[in-house]
Short mmCIF file of C-alpha atoms and ligand atoms in Angstrom, two decimals:
data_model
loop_
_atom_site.label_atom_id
_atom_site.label_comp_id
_atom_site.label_asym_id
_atom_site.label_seq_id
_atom_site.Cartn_x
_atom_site.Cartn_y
_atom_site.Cartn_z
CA UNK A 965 -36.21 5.04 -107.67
CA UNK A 966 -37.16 6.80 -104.33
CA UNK A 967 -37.91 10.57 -104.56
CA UNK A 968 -34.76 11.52 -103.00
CA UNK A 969 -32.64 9.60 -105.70
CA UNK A 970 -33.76 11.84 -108.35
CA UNK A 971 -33.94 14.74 -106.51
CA UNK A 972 -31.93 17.98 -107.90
CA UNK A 973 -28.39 18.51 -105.59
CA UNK A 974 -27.45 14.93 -105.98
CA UNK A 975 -23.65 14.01 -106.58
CA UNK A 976 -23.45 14.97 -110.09
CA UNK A 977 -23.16 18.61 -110.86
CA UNK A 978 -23.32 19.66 -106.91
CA UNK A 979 -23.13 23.44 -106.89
CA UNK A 980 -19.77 24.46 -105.79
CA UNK A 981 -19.65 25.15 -101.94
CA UNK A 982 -17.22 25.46 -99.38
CA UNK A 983 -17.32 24.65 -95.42
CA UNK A 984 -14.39 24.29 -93.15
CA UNK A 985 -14.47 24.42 -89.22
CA UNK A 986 -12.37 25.18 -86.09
CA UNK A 987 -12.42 23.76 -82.78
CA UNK A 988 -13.33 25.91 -80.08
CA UNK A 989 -11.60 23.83 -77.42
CA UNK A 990 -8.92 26.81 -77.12
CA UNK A 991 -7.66 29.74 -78.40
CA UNK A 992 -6.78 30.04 -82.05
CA UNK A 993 -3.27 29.94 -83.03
CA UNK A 994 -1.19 31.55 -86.00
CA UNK A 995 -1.26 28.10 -87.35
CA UNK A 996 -5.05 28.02 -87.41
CA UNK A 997 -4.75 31.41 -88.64
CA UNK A 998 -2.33 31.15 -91.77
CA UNK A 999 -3.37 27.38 -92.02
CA UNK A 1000 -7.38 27.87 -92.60
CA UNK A 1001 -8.81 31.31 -91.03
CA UNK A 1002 -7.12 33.47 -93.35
CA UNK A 1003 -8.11 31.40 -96.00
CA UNK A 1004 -11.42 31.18 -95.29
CA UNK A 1005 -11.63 34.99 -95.84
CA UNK A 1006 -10.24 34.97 -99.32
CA UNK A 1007 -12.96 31.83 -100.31
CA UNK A 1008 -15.72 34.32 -98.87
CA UNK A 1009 -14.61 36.62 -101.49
CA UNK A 1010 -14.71 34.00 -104.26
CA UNK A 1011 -18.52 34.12 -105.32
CA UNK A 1012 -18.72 30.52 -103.82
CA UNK A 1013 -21.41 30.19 -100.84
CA UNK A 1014 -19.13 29.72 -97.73
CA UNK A 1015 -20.58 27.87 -94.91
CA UNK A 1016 -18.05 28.38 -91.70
CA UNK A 1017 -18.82 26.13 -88.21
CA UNK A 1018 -17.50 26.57 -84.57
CA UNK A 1019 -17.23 22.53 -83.93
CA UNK A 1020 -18.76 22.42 -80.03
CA UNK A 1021 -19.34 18.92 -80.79
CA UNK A 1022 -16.08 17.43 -81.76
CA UNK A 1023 -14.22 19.69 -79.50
CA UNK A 1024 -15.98 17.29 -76.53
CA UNK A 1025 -14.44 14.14 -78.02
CA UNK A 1026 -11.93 15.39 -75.46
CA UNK A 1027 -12.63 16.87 -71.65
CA UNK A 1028 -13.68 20.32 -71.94
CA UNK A 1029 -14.92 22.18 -68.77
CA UNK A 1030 -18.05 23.43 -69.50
CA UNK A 1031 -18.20 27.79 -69.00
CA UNK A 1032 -14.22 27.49 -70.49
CA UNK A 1033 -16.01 25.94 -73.60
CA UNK A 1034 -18.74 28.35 -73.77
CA UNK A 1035 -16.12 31.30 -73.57
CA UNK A 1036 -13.93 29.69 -76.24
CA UNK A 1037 -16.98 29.08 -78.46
CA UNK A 1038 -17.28 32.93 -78.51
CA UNK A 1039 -13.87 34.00 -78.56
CA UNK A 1040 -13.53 31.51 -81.71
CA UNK A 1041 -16.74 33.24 -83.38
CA UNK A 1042 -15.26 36.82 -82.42
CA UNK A 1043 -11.77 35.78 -84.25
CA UNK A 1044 -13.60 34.73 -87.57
CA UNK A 1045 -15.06 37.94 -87.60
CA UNK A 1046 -12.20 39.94 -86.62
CA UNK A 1047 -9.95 38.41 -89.04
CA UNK A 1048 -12.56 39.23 -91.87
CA UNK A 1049 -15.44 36.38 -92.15
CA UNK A 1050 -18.71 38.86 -92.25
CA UNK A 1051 -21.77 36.56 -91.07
CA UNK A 1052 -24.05 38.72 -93.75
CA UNK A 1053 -22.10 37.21 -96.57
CA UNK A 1054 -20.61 33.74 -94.97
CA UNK A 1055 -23.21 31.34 -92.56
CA UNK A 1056 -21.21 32.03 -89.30
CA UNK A 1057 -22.36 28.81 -86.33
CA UNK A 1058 -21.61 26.42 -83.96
CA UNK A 1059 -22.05 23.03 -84.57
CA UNK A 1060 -24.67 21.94 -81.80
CA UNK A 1061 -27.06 24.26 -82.80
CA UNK A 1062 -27.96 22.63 -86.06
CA UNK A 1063 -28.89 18.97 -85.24
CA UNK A 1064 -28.44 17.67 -88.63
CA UNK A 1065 -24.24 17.54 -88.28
CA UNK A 1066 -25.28 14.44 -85.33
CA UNK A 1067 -28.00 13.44 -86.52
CA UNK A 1068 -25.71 12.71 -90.10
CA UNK A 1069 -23.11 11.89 -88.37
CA UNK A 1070 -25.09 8.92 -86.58
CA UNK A 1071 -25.64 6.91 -90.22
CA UNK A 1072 -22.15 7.38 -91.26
CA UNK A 1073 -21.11 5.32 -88.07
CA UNK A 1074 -22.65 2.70 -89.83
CA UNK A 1075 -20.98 3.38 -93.30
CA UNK A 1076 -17.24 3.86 -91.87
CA UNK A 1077 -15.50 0.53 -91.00
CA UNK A 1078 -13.69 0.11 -87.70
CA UNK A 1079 -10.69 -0.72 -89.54
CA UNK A 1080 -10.87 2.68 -91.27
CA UNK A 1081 -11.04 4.97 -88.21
CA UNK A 1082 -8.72 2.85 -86.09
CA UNK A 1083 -5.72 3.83 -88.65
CA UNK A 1084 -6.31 7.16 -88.01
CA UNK A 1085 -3.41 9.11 -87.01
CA UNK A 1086 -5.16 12.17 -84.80
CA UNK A 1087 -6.79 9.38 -83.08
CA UNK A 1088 -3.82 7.45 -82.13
CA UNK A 1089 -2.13 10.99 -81.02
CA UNK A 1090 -4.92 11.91 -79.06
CA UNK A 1091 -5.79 8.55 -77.55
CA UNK A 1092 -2.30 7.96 -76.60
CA UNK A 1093 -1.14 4.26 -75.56
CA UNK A 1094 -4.20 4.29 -73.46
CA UNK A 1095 -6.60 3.55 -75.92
CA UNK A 1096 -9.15 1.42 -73.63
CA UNK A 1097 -9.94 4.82 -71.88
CA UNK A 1098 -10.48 7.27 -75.01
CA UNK A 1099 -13.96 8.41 -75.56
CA UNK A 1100 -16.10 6.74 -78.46
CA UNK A 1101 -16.46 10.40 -79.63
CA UNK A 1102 -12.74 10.72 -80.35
CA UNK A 1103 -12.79 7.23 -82.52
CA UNK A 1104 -15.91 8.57 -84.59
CA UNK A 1105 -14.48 12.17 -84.45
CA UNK A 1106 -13.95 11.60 -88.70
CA UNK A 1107 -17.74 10.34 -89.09
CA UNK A 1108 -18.87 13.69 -87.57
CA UNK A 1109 -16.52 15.20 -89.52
CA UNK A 1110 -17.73 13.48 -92.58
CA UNK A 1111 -21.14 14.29 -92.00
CA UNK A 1112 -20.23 18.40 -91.61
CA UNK A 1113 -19.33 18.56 -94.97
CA UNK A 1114 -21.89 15.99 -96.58
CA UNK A 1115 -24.70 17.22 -94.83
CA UNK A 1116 -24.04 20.50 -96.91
CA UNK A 1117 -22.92 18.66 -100.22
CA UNK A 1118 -20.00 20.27 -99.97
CA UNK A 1119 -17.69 20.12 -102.55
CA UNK A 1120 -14.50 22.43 -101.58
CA UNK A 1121 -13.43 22.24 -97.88
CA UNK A 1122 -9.91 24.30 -97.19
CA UNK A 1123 -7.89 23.12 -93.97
CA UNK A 1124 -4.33 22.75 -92.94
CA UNK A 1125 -2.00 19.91 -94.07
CA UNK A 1126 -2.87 17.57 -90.49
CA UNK A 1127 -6.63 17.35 -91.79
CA UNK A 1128 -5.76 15.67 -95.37
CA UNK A 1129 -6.00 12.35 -93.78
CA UNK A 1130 -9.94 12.75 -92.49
CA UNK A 1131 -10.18 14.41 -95.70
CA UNK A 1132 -9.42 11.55 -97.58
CA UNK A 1133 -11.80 9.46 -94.76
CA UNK A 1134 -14.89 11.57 -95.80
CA UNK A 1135 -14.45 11.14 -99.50
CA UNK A 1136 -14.28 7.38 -99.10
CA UNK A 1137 -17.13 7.27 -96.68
CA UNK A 1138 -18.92 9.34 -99.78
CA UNK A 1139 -17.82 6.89 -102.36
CA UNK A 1140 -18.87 3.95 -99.76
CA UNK A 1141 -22.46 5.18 -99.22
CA UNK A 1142 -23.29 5.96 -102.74
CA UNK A 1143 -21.81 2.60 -103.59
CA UNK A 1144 -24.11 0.78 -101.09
CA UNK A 1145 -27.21 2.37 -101.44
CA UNK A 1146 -26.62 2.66 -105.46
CA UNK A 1147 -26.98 6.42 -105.91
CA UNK A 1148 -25.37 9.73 -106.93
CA UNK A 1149 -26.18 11.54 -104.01
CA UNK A 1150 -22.89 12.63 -102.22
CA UNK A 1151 -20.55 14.57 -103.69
CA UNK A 1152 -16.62 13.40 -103.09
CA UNK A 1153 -15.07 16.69 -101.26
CA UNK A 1154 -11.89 18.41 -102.18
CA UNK A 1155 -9.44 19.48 -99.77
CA UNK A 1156 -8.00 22.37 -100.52
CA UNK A 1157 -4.38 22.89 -98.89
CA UNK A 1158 -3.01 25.68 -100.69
CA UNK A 1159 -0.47 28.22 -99.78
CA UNK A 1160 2.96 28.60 -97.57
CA UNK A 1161 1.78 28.01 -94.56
CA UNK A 1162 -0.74 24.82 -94.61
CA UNK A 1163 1.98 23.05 -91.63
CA UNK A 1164 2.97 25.69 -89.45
CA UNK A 1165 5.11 24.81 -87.13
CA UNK A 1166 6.12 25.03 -83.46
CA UNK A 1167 8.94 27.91 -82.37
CA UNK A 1168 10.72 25.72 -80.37
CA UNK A 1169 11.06 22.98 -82.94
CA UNK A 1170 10.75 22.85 -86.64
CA UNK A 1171 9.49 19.75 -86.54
CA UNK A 1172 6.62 19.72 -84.60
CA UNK A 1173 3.36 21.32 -85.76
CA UNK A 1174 2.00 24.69 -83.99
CA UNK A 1175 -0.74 23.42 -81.99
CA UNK A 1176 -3.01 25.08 -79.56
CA UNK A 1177 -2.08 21.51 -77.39
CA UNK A 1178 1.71 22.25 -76.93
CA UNK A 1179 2.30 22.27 -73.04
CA UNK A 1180 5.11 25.18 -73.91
CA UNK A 1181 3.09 28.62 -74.68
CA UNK A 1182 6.31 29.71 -76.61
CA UNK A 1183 5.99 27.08 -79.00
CA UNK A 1184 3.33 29.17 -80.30
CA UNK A 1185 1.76 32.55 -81.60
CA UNK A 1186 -2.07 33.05 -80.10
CA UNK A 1187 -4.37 35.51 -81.46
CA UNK A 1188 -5.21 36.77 -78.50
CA UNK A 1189 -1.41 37.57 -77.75
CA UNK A 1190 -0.31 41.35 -77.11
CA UNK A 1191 1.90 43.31 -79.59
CA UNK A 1192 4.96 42.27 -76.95
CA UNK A 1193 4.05 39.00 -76.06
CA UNK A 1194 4.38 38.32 -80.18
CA UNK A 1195 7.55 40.08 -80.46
CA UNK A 1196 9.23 38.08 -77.66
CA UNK A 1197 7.94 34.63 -78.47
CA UNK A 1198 10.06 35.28 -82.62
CA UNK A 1199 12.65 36.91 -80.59
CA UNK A 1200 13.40 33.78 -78.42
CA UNK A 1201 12.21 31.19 -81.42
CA UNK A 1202 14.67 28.77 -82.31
CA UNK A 1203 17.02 29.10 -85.26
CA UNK A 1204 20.17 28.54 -85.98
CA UNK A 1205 23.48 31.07 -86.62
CA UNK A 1206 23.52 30.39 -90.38
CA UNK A 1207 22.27 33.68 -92.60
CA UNK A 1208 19.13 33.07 -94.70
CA UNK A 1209 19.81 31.49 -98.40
CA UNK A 1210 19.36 33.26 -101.61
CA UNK A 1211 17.70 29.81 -102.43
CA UNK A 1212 14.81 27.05 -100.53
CA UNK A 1213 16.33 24.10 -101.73
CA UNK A 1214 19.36 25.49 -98.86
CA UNK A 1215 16.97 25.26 -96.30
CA UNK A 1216 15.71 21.63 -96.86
CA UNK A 1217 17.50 20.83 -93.52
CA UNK A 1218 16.72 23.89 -91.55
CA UNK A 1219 13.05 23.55 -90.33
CA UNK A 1220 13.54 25.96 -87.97
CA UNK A 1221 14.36 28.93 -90.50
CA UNK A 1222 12.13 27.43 -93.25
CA UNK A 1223 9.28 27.58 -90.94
CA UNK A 1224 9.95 31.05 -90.15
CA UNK A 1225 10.13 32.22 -93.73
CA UNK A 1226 7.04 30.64 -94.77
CA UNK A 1227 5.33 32.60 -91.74
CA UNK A 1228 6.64 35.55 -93.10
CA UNK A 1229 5.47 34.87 -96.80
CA UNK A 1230 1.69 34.07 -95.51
CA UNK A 1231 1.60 36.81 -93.58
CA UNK A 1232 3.02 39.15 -96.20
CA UNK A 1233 0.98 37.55 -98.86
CA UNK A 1234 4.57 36.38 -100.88
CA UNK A 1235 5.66 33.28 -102.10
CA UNK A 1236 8.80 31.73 -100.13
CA UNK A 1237 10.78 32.13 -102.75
CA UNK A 1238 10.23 36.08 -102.84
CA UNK A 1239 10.94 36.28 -99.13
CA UNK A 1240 14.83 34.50 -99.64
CA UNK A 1241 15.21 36.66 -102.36
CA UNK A 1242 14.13 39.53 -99.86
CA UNK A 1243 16.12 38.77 -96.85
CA UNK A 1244 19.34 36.34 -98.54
CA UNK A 1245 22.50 37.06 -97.02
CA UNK A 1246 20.78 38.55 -93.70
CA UNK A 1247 21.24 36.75 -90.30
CA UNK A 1248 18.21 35.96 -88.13
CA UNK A 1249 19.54 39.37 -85.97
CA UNK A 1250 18.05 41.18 -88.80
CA UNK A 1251 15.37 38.70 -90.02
CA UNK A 1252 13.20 38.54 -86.55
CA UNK A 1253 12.86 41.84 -86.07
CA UNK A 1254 11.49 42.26 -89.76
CA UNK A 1255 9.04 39.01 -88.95
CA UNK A 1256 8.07 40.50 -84.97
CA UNK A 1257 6.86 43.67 -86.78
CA UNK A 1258 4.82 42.00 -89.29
CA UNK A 1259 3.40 40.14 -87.56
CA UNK A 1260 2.56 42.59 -84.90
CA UNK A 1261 1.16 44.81 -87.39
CA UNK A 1262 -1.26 41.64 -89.00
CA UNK A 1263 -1.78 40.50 -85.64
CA UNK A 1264 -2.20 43.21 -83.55
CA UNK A 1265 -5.78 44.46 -85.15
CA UNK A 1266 -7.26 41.31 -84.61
CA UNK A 1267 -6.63 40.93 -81.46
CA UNK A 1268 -7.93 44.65 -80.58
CA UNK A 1269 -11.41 43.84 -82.76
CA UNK A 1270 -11.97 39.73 -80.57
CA UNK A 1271 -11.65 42.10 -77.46
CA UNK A 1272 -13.90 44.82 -78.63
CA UNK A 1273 -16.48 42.00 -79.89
CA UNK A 1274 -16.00 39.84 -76.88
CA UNK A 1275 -17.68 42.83 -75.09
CA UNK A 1276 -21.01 42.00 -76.42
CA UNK A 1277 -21.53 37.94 -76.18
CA UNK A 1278 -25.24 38.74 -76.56
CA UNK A 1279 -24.06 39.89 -80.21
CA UNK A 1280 -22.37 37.07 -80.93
CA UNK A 1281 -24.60 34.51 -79.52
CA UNK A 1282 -27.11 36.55 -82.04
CA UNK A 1283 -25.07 36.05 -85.10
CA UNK A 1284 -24.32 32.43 -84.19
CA UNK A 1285 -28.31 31.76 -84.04
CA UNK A 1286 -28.77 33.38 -87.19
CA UNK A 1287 -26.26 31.32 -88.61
CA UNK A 1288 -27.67 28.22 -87.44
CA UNK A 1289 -30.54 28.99 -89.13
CA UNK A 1290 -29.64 29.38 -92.53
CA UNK A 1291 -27.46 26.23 -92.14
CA UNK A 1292 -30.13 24.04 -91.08
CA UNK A 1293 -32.44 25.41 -93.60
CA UNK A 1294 -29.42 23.52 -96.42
CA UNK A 1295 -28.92 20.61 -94.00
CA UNK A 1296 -32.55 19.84 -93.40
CA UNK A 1297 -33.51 18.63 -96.66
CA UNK A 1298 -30.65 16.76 -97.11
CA UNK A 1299 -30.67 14.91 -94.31
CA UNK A 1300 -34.57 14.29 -94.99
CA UNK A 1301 -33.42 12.54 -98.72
CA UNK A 1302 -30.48 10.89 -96.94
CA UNK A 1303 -33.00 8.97 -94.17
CA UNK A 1304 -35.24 8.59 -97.36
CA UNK A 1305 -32.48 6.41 -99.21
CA UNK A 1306 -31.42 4.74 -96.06
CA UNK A 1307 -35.28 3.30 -95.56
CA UNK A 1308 -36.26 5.34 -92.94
CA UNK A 1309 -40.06 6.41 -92.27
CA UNK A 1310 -40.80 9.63 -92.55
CA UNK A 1311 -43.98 12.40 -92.00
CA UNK A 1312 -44.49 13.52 -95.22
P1 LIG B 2148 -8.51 22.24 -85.72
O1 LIG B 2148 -9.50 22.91 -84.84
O2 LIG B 2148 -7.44 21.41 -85.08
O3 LIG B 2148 -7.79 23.28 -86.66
C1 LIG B 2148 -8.55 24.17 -87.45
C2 LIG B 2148 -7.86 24.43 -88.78
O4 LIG B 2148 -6.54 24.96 -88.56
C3 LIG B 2148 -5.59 24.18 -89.28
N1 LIG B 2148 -4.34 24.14 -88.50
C4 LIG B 2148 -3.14 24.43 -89.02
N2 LIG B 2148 -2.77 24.82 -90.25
C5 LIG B 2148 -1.44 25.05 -90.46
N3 LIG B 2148 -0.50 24.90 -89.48
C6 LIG B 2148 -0.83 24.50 -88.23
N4 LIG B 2148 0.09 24.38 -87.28
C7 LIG B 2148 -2.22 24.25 -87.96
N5 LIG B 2148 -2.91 23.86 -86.84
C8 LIG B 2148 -4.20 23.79 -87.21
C9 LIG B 2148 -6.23 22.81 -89.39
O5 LIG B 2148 -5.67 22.05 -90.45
C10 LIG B 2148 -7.67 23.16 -89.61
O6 LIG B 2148 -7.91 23.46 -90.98
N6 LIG B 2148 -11.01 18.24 -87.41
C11 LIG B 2148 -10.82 19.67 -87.59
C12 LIG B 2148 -12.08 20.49 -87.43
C13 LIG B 2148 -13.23 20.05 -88.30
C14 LIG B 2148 -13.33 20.26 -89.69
C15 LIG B 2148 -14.62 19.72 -90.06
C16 LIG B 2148 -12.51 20.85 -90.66
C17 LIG B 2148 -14.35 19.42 -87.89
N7 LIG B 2148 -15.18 19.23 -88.94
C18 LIG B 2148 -15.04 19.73 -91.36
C19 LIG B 2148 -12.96 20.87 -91.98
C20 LIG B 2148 -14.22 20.32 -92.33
C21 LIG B 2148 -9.83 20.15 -86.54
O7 LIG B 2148 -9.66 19.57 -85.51
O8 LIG B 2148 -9.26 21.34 -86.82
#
């Protein structure tokens, strides 16, 4: 046995931790927000050390023009902290700054199969039918992924519905390295997709997830939208002229109106089920309205607090440091036993 195989934080009885991240290639949307963000602020309050990353690196698996990137990487760190993640009690940074997430990242390219990645279905969205002229990044976007949670021995991670698949990736990368290099050292990561809004979806169509990507801007809800902006983009989202159900089950075949209730029940902190009861019998006439002013009134105070911290980047580029630093001092060592079990020389 190496050093690192019986080291303490191996697999078995991992301390409970959580980390989750965002791309910054973007603005967030009310589906990152409901989906993950808002989330994340509850797990900060759980007791559980909550490790929260700005992912730089992944967000390049894609084109991203360089000062756009930078300004998004702030805006996304003034939005965690606007809609409640305090960097004194949750380790608040950007990917890139703490060398272990590539560096981890690098050996799990060489755990994952080809096979595995290549079923992938954000890959084959993203890379389209031209395939041949995708980045390597965006194939091996899960490994990084993978390695942001291992490097931490993560055990909780909360995300939205459309990350269960990488998810799933990670743990059997976890299960695949322990299996190879016959040890207990990785923990297999929950996902935690809880709530009623993990899939929240586009205005114009139910059926379509809310994504920052959508060429239509009135598909979705930014955070960085005005109090007007909001109200016009329910206003003119799609429904249709039936009044709301006393019942879900009834609206198993209206996404549109589904979508829009479980909005309102994660943004009102209510269960679906309370919101028909709420509204049944009411026509969307009334309904939107009700939903515009809510979320106006959730909404609206973010927004105000990214624009009142986005007027001091030196701030945030201070916080994000700090960050980094207390996440590479977990990472380090971890990475330093992982190279140890892999058969890698190191300076002792
Ligand atoms: P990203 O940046 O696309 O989205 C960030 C988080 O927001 C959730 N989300 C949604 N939830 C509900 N409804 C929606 N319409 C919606 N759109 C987005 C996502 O599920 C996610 O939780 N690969 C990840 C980033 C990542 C990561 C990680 C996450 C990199 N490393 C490690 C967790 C752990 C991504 O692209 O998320």
């Amino acid at each position: 046995m190496t050093d690192a195989q019986t080291a303490p934080g191996g697999a078995a009885g991992a301390p409970p931790r959580v980390f989750s991240g965002i791309q910054p290639s973007g603005g967030l949307t009310l589906g990152n927000y409901l989906g993950a963000l808002k989330r994340f602020v509850e797990m900060q309050d759980s007791g559980v050390e909550t490790l929260y990353c700005l992912v730089d690196l992944h967000a390049i698996t894609v084109w991203q023009d360089p000062a756009k990137l930078r300004h998004a990487t702030r805006e996304l760190a003034a939005g965690f902290i606007a809609a409640g993640i305090d960097p004194a009690r949750s380790i608040l940074f950007n990917q890139s700054q703490v060398s272990a997430h590539a560096e981890l990242g690098w050996v799990l390219n060489c755990v994952a199969r080809m096979g595995w990645l290549g079923r992938m279905t954000q890959f084959k969205d993203k890379a389209g039918r031209n395939r041949e002229n995708a980045s390597v990044g965006l194939f091996a976007y899960p490994c990084l992924m993978a390695a942001d949670v291992m490097v931490y021995h993560t055990t909780h991670v909360p995300v939205g519905e459309d990350q269960k698949q990488h998810l799933e990736l990670a743990r059997e990368i976890a299960l695949k390295f322990n299996h190879d290099y016959e040890v207990d050292f990785f923990p297999v990561v929950e996902p935690v997709i809880e709530g009623a809004a993990t899939r929240v979806m586009s205005l114009r169509d139910g059926t379509k997830k809310m994504s920052k990507s959508d060429a239509s801007d009135m598909s979705r809800i930014n955070l960085t939208d005005d109090a007007d902006t909001i109200s016009l983009k329910i206003r003119k989202a799609r429904t249709d002229s039936e009044p709301l159900p006393d019942n879900l089950a009834a609206l198993s075949e209206r996404p549109e109106a589904r979508n829009l209730v479980n909005i309102y029940a994660a943004l009102s902190d209510q269960t679906p089920e309370a919101v028909v009861a709420q509204f049944a019998g009411q026509g969307f006439g009334s309904f939107k309205p009700a939903l515009a002013e809510l979320a106006v009134s959730v909404l609206a105070p973010i927004n105000d607090e990214i624009n009142r911290l986005m007027g001091d980047v030196g701030e945030i580029d201070r916080i994000l440091g700090a960050g980094a630093a207390r996440a590479d001092a977990i990472a380090r060592p971890i990475l330093e036993q992982t190279y140890d079990i892999v058969g890698m020389v190191r300076a002792r």
